[in-house]
Amino acid sequence: MTITVTPRHPALGAEVRGVDMRHPVEAQTVQAIRDAWTRHLVLVFPDQRISDPEHVAFTRNFGEPEIFHQTSLSLRSDRVKEIFLVSNVDEHDRLMQPSEPSQKQLSSSRQWHTDSSYRPMPSIGSLLHGIEISRTGGITQFINMYMVYDELPETLRRQVEGRRARHDFSMLHRLTGAPPPTAQEQAAMPPVWHPMVRRHPVSGKKSLYISSIYNDAIEGMDDSAARRLIEELSTFSAQPRYMYRHVWQPHDVLMWDNRCTVHAVTPHDPEERRVMHRTTIVGNESVVPA
Ligand code: OGA
Ligand code: MN
């Protein structure tokens, strides 16, 4: 199988044709996808009518799928435990209200973040399958954090160089009003510190590594100054020249690199069904400081 790779934006994002995720993919094709991923950071695979087990099997070409540690909000599928539900419809086909706990927590994904950065070894990448997509919004936006790092103004660069930020899963509750993690969930995910500038283990390039939804502290700064800095960095990052905005078609699968991109989804009408299933590739090393 030969794949074709067509960029969708000069900064990041490329469409990949010639892959059928319903079947095992040859080693050579997996390597071609890896190479395209290293280069384009976000890959779009149109028209993949896959089941959850096929989604998980395709993910395994790139690493071990994460099992979401939080079970109290039903964001983890009961049917296929490697699937994280980025949906406003539950597994009994009930449309959920924005006021429900799981939806409150998911609303955090409207702010810039990278998945599972609260883990000691954060996720490598995520694969999101758009099953029922939104027509009123729900655009998923991605930023190339290599470019952001390269072009950071000197005053910002000085503040992140050699510094670490704290990533705390329980910040979601403070941010969105979702219920606090249970004692067990809290014990499973204590806050962790990661360098704000990291080196990508495959490309060798440096990128900015921050999160608006998990960072609650920065070394050597008081917490309000830390929050202000994260906001300032996020605002600088969110410029169109660094950003690919993905307008979904049904059965697109997106595969993004969590090590060198951040993402955020735009709001959509909560009365409209949106059903998206995600796998998340487990990290296999600590964040490498630059
Ligand atoms: C995610 C996420 C984006 C979206 O799946 O990790 O942040 O489009 N969601 O809902
Ligand atoms: Mn996310």
CSV table of C-alpha atoms and ligand atoms in Angstrom, one decimal:
chain,number,residue,atom,x,y,z
A,1,MET,CA,0.0,0.0,0.0
A,2,THR,CA,1.4,3.4,-0.8
A,3,ILE,CA,0.0,6.4,1.1
A,4,THR,CA,-0.4,9.9,-0.2
A,5,VAL,CA,0.2,12.8,2.2
A,6,THR,CA,-1.2,16.3,1.4
A,7,PRO,CA,-0.5,19.2,3.7
A,8,ARG,CA,-3.6,21.1,4.8
A,9,HIS,CA,-1.8,24.1,6.4
A,10,PRO,CA,1.7,25.4,6.1
A,11,ALA,CA,2.3,25.0,9.9
A,12,LEU,CA,0.9,21.5,10.6
A,13,GLY,CA,-1.8,19.1,9.5
A,14,ALA,CA,-1.8,16.8,6.5
A,15,GLU,CA,-4.3,14.5,4.9
A,16,VAL,CA,-3.4,10.9,4.5
A,17,ARG,CA,-5.0,8.7,1.8
A,18,GLY,CA,-4.4,5.0,1.1
A,19,VAL,CA,-4.8,3.6,4.6
A,20,ASP,CA,-7.7,1.3,5.6
A,21,MET,CA,-7.8,1.1,9.4
A,22,ARG,CA,-10.3,-1.8,9.2
A,23,HIS,CA,-7.4,-4.1,8.4
A,24,PRO,CA,-3.9,-4.7,9.7
A,25,VAL,CA,-1.5,-2.3,8.2
A,26,GLU,CA,1.9,-3.4,6.8
A,27,ALA,CA,5.1,-2.5,8.7
A,28,GLN,CA,6.2,-0.4,5.7
A,29,THR,CA,3.0,1.6,5.7
A,30,VAL,CA,3.2,2.1,9.5
A,31,GLN,CA,6.7,3.6,9.0
A,32,ALA,CA,5.4,5.9,6.2
A,33,ILE,CA,2.7,7.1,8.6
A,34,ARG,CA,5.3,7.6,11.4
A,35,ASP,CA,7.4,9.7,9.0
A,36,ALA,CA,4.5,11.8,7.9
A,37,TRP,CA,3.5,12.3,11.6
A,38,THR,CA,7.0,13.5,12.5
A,39,ARG,CA,6.8,16.0,9.7
A,40,HIS,CA,3.2,17.2,9.9
A,41,LEU,CA,2.3,16.6,13.6
A,42,VAL,CA,-1.4,16.2,12.9
A,43,LEU,CA,-2.6,13.6,10.4
A,44,VAL,CA,-6.2,13.5,9.0
A,45,PHE,CA,-7.4,10.1,7.7
A,46,PRO,CA,-10.7,10.7,5.9
A,47,ASP,CA,-13.4,8.1,5.6
A,48,GLN,CA,-12.4,5.5,8.2
A,49,ARG,CA,-15.6,3.6,9.1
A,50,ILE,CA,-14.0,1.7,11.9
A,51,SER,CA,-15.3,-0.1,15.0
A,52,ASP,CA,-13.8,0.6,18.4
A,53,PRO,CA,-11.8,-2.6,18.4
A,54,GLU,CA,-10.4,-1.6,15.0
A,55,HIS,CA,-9.6,1.9,16.3
A,56,VAL,CA,-7.7,0.3,19.2
A,57,ALA,CA,-5.9,-2.2,16.9
A,58,PHE,CA,-4.7,0.6,14.6
A,59,THR,CA,-3.5,2.6,17.7
A,60,ARG,CA,-1.3,-0.3,18.8
A,61,ASN,CA,0.9,0.3,15.7
A,62,PHE,CA,2.2,3.4,17.5
A,63,GLY,CA,2.2,2.3,21.2
A,64,GLU,CA,0.1,1.0,24.0
A,65,PRO,CA,-3.4,2.6,24.4
A,66,GLU,CA,-4.0,4.4,27.7
A,67,ILE,CA,-6.8,3.2,30.0
A,68,PHE,CA,-8.2,6.4,31.5
A,69,HIS,CA,-7.7,6.4,35.2
A,70,GLN,CA,-10.9,8.2,36.1
A,71,THR,CA,-14.0,6.0,36.2
A,72,SER,CA,-16.4,8.2,38.2
A,73,LEU,CA,-17.7,10.3,35.2
A,74,SER,CA,-18.3,7.6,32.6
A,75,LEU,CA,-15.9,9.2,30.2
A,76,ARG,CA,-14.2,5.9,29.7
A,77,SER,CA,-16.2,3.4,27.5
A,78,ASP,CA,-17.8,0.5,29.4
A,79,ARG,CA,-17.6,-1.5,26.2
A,80,VAL,CA,-14.0,-1.1,25.1
A,81,LYS,CA,-11.9,0.1,28.0
A,82,GLU,CA,-9.2,1.8,25.8
A,83,ILE,CA,-11.8,4.2,24.4
A,84,PHE,CA,-12.3,7.7,25.9
A,85,LEU,CA,-15.7,9.2,25.1
A,86,VAL,CA,-15.4,12.8,23.8
A,87,SER,CA,-19.2,12.9,23.3
A,88,ASN,CA,-22.4,14.5,24.5
A,89,VAL,CA,-24.3,11.2,24.0
A,90,ASP,CA,-23.8,8.4,26.5
A,91,GLU,CA,-23.4,4.7,25.8
A,92,HIS,CA,-27.2,4.3,26.2
A,93,ASP,CA,-27.7,6.9,23.4
A,94,ARG,CA,-28.9,9.6,25.7
A,95,LEU,CA,-28.1,13.2,24.9
A,96,MET,CA,-26.4,14.8,27.9
A,97,GLN,CA,-26.9,18.3,29.2
A,98,PRO,CA,-24.0,20.8,29.5
A,99,SER,CA,-24.7,20.9,33.3
A,100,GLU,CA,-23.9,17.1,33.7
A,101,PRO,CA,-20.6,16.4,35.4
A,102,SER,CA,-18.9,14.6,32.4
A,103,GLN,CA,-19.9,17.5,30.1
A,104,LYS,CA,-18.6,20.1,32.5
A,105,GLN,CA,-15.3,18.3,32.6
A,106,LEU,CA,-15.2,17.9,28.8
A,107,SER,CA,-15.8,21.7,28.5
A,108,SER,CA,-12.2,22.1,29.6
A,109,SER,CA,-11.1,21.0,26.1
A,110,ARG,CA,-12.2,24.4,24.7
A,111,GLN,CA,-8.9,25.7,26.3
A,112,TRP,CA,-5.5,24.9,24.9
A,113,HIS,CA,-4.0,21.7,26.2
A,114,THR,CA,-2.2,18.5,25.4
A,115,ASP,CA,-3.6,15.2,26.5
A,116,SER,CA,-2.6,13.4,29.7
A,117,SER,CA,0.2,15.9,30.5
A,118,TYR,CA,-0.7,15.3,34.2
A,119,ARG,CA,1.0,11.9,33.9
A,120,PRO,CA,4.6,11.3,35.0
A,121,MET,CA,5.1,10.1,31.4
A,122,PRO,CA,2.7,12.0,29.3
A,123,SER,CA,0.9,10.7,26.2
A,124,ILE,CA,2.7,10.4,22.9
A,125,GLY,CA,-0.3,11.1,20.8
A,126,SER,CA,-4.1,10.7,20.4
A,127,LEU,CA,-6.4,9.3,17.7
A,128,LEU,CA,-9.8,10.8,17.6
A,129,HIS,CA,-12.6,9.2,15.5
A,130,GLY,CA,-15.5,11.6,14.5
A,131,ILE,CA,-18.6,9.3,14.5
A,132,GLU,CA,-21.3,12.0,14.7
A,133,ILE,CA,-19.8,15.4,14.0
A,134,SER,CA,-21.0,18.9,14.8
A,135,ARG,CA,-22.2,21.3,12.1
A,136,THR,CA,-22.6,24.2,14.5
A,137,GLY,CA,-19.1,24.4,15.8
A,138,GLY,CA,-16.9,21.7,17.3
A,139,ILE,CA,-13.9,22.6,15.2
A,140,THR,CA,-10.7,21.1,16.6
A,141,GLN,CA,-7.8,23.5,16.4
A,142,PHE,CA,-4.1,22.5,16.7
A,143,ILE,CA,-1.0,24.6,17.2
A,144,ASN,CA,2.6,23.8,16.2
A,145,MET,CA,4.5,24.4,19.4
A,146,TYR,CA,7.9,24.0,17.7
A,147,MET,CA,7.1,27.2,15.7
A,148,VAL,CA,5.8,28.9,18.8
A,149,TYR,CA,9.0,28.1,20.7
A,150,ASP,CA,11.2,29.3,17.8
A,151,GLU,CA,9.3,32.6,17.6
A,152,LEU,CA,8.7,33.4,21.2
A,153,PRO,CA,9.5,37.0,22.1
A,154,GLU,CA,12.6,37.4,24.2
A,155,THR,CA,10.6,38.4,27.3
A,156,LEU,CA,8.5,35.3,27.2
A,157,ARG,CA,11.4,33.0,26.3
A,158,ARG,CA,13.4,34.2,29.3
A,159,GLN,CA,10.5,33.2,31.6
A,160,VAL,CA,10.2,29.6,30.3
A,161,GLU,CA,13.8,28.6,29.6
A,162,GLY,CA,15.0,26.0,32.2
A,163,ARG,CA,11.8,26.2,34.2
A,164,ARG,CA,9.2,23.6,35.1
A,165,ALA,CA,5.5,23.8,35.3
A,166,ARG,CA,3.2,21.7,37.4
A,167,HIS,CA,0.4,19.7,35.7
A,168,ASP,CA,-2.5,18.6,38.0
A,169,PHE,CA,-5.5,16.6,36.8
A,170,SER,CA,-7.6,17.9,39.7
A,171,MET,CA,-7.4,21.4,38.2
A,172,LEU,CA,-10.2,20.4,35.8
A,173,HIS,CA,-12.6,20.5,38.7
A,174,ARG,CA,-11.4,23.9,39.9
A,175,LEU,CA,-11.6,25.2,36.3
A,176,THR,CA,-15.0,23.7,35.2
A,177,GLY,CA,-17.0,23.0,38.3
A,178,ALA,CA,-16.9,19.2,37.5
A,179,PRO,CA,-16.9,17.1,40.6
A,180,PRO,CA,-13.5,16.7,42.3
A,181,PRO,CA,-11.6,13.5,41.6
A,182,THR,CA,-12.3,10.7,44.2
A,183,ALA,CA,-9.6,10.1,46.8
A,184,GLN,CA,-8.6,7.0,44.7
A,185,GLU,CA,-8.4,9.0,41.5
A,186,GLN,CA,-6.4,11.7,43.2
A,187,ALA,CA,-4.0,9.2,44.7
A,188,ALA,CA,-3.5,7.7,41.2
A,189,MET,CA,-2.6,11.0,39.7
A,190,PRO,CA,-0.7,13.3,42.0
A,191,PRO,CA,0.5,16.6,40.4
A,192,VAL,CA,3.7,16.3,38.3
A,193,TRP,CA,6.4,18.8,37.2
A,194,HIS,CA,7.5,18.9,33.6
A,195,PRO,CA,10.0,21.2,31.8
A,196,MET,CA,8.2,24.1,29.9
A,197,VAL,CA,10.6,23.6,27.0
A,198,ARG,CA,11.1,20.1,25.9
A,199,ARG,CA,13.0,18.2,23.2
A,200,HIS,CA,11.1,15.9,21.0
A,201,PRO,CA,12.6,12.4,21.3
A,202,VAL,CA,12.1,11.6,17.5
A,203,SER,CA,12.6,15.0,15.7
A,204,GLY,CA,15.2,16.3,18.2
A,205,LYS,CA,13.5,19.7,18.0
A,206,LYS,CA,12.6,22.0,20.9
A,207,SER,CA,9.0,23.0,21.7
A,208,LEU,CA,7.0,24.9,24.3
A,209,TYR,CA,5.2,22.5,26.6
A,210,ILE,CA,2.3,24.1,28.5
A,211,SER,CA,-1.4,23.5,29.3
A,212,SER,CA,-4.1,26.0,30.2
A,213,ILE,CA,-6.2,23.3,31.8
A,214,TYR,CA,-3.6,21.5,33.9
A,215,ASN,CA,-0.9,24.0,34.8
A,216,ASP,CA,-1.5,25.5,38.2
A,217,ALA,CA,2.0,26.4,39.2
A,218,ILE,CA,5.4,27.3,37.8
A,219,GLU,CA,8.8,27.0,39.6
A,220,GLY,CA,9.9,30.2,41.2
A,221,MET,CA,6.7,32.2,40.6
A,222,ASP,CA,3.7,32.8,42.7
A,223,ASP,CA,0.5,31.1,41.5
A,224,SER,CA,-1.2,34.1,40.1
A,225,ALA,CA,1.9,35.2,38.1
A,226,ALA,CA,2.1,31.6,36.9
A,227,ARG,CA,-1.5,31.6,35.6
A,228,ARG,CA,-0.9,35.0,33.9
A,229,LEU,CA,2.2,33.6,32.2
A,230,ILE,CA,0.4,30.5,30.9
A,231,GLU,CA,-2.4,32.8,29.6
A,232,GLU,CA,0.1,35.1,27.9
A,233,LEU,CA,1.9,32.1,26.3
A,234,SER,CA,-1.4,30.6,25.2
A,235,THR,CA,-2.5,33.9,23.6
A,236,PHE,CA,0.9,34.2,21.8
A,237,SER,CA,0.5,30.6,20.6
A,238,ALA,CA,-3.0,30.9,19.2
A,239,GLN,CA,-2.1,32.8,16.1
A,240,PRO,CA,-3.4,31.7,12.7
A,241,ARG,CA,0.1,31.2,11.3
A,242,TYR,CA,0.7,28.4,13.9
A,243,MET,CA,-2.7,26.9,13.7
A,244,TYR,CA,-4.6,24.2,11.8
A,245,ARG,CA,-8.4,24.2,12.3
A,246,HIS,CA,-10.0,20.9,11.6
A,247,VAL,CA,-13.6,21.1,10.3
A,248,TRP,CA,-14.9,17.5,10.7
A,249,GLN,CA,-16.4,15.2,8.2
A,250,PRO,CA,-18.1,12.0,9.5
A,251,HIS,CA,-15.5,9.2,10.0
A,252,ASP,CA,-12.4,11.4,9.9
A,253,VAL,CA,-9.8,10.0,12.2
A,254,LEU,CA,-7.3,12.6,13.5
A,255,MET,CA,-3.9,11.5,14.9
A,256,TRP,CA,-2.0,14.2,16.7
A,257,ASP,CA,1.3,14.4,18.5
A,258,ASN,CA,0.8,15.4,22.2
A,259,ARG,CA,4.5,16.3,22.6
A,260,CYS,CA,4.8,19.2,20.2
A,261,THR,CA,1.2,20.4,19.7
A,262,VAL,CA,-1.7,21.7,21.8
A,263,HIS,CA,-5.3,21.6,20.8
A,264,ALA,CA,-8.7,23.2,21.7
A,265,VAL,CA,-12.2,22.7,20.4
A,266,THR,CA,-14.6,25.5,19.5
A,267,PRO,CA,-18.1,25.5,21.2
A,268,HIS,CA,-21.1,24.0,19.5
A,269,ASP,CA,-24.8,23.8,20.0
A,270,PRO,CA,-25.3,21.4,23.0
A,271,GLU,CA,-28.6,20.2,21.4
A,272,GLU,CA,-26.7,18.8,18.5
A,273,ARG,CA,-25.3,15.3,19.0
A,274,ARG,CA,-21.5,15.0,18.8
A,275,VAL,CA,-20.0,11.5,19.2
A,276,MET,CA,-16.2,11.2,19.1
A,277,HIS,CA,-14.1,8.3,20.3
A,278,ARG,CA,-10.5,8.7,21.3
A,279,THR,CA,-7.6,6.5,22.0
A,280,THR,CA,-4.5,7.9,23.7
A,281,ILE,CA,-1.0,6.5,23.3
A,282,VAL,CA,0.8,6.0,26.6
A,283,GLY,CA,4.0,7.8,27.1
A,284,ASN,CA,7.2,5.7,27.4
A,285,GLU,CA,9.6,8.2,28.9
A,286,SER,CA,9.8,11.3,31.1
A,287,VAL,CA,9.6,14.6,29.3
A,288,VAL,CA,13.1,15.3,27.9
A,289,PRO,CA,14.2,18.8,28.9
A,290,ALA,CA,15.7,20.9,26.1
B,1,OGA,C1,-9.6,15.5,22.9
B,1,OGA,C2,-10.1,16.8,22.9
B,1,OGA,C3,-11.2,17.8,21.0
B,1,OGA,C4,-12.6,17.8,20.4
B,1,OGA,O1,-10.2,14.6,22.3
B,1,OGA,O2,-8.5,15.2,23.4
B,1,OGA,O3,-9.5,17.7,23.4
B,1,OGA,O4,-12.7,18.1,19.2
B,1,OGA,N1,-11.2,17.1,22.1
B,1,OGA,O5,-13.5,17.5,21.2
B,2,MN,MN,-7.7,16.9,24.4
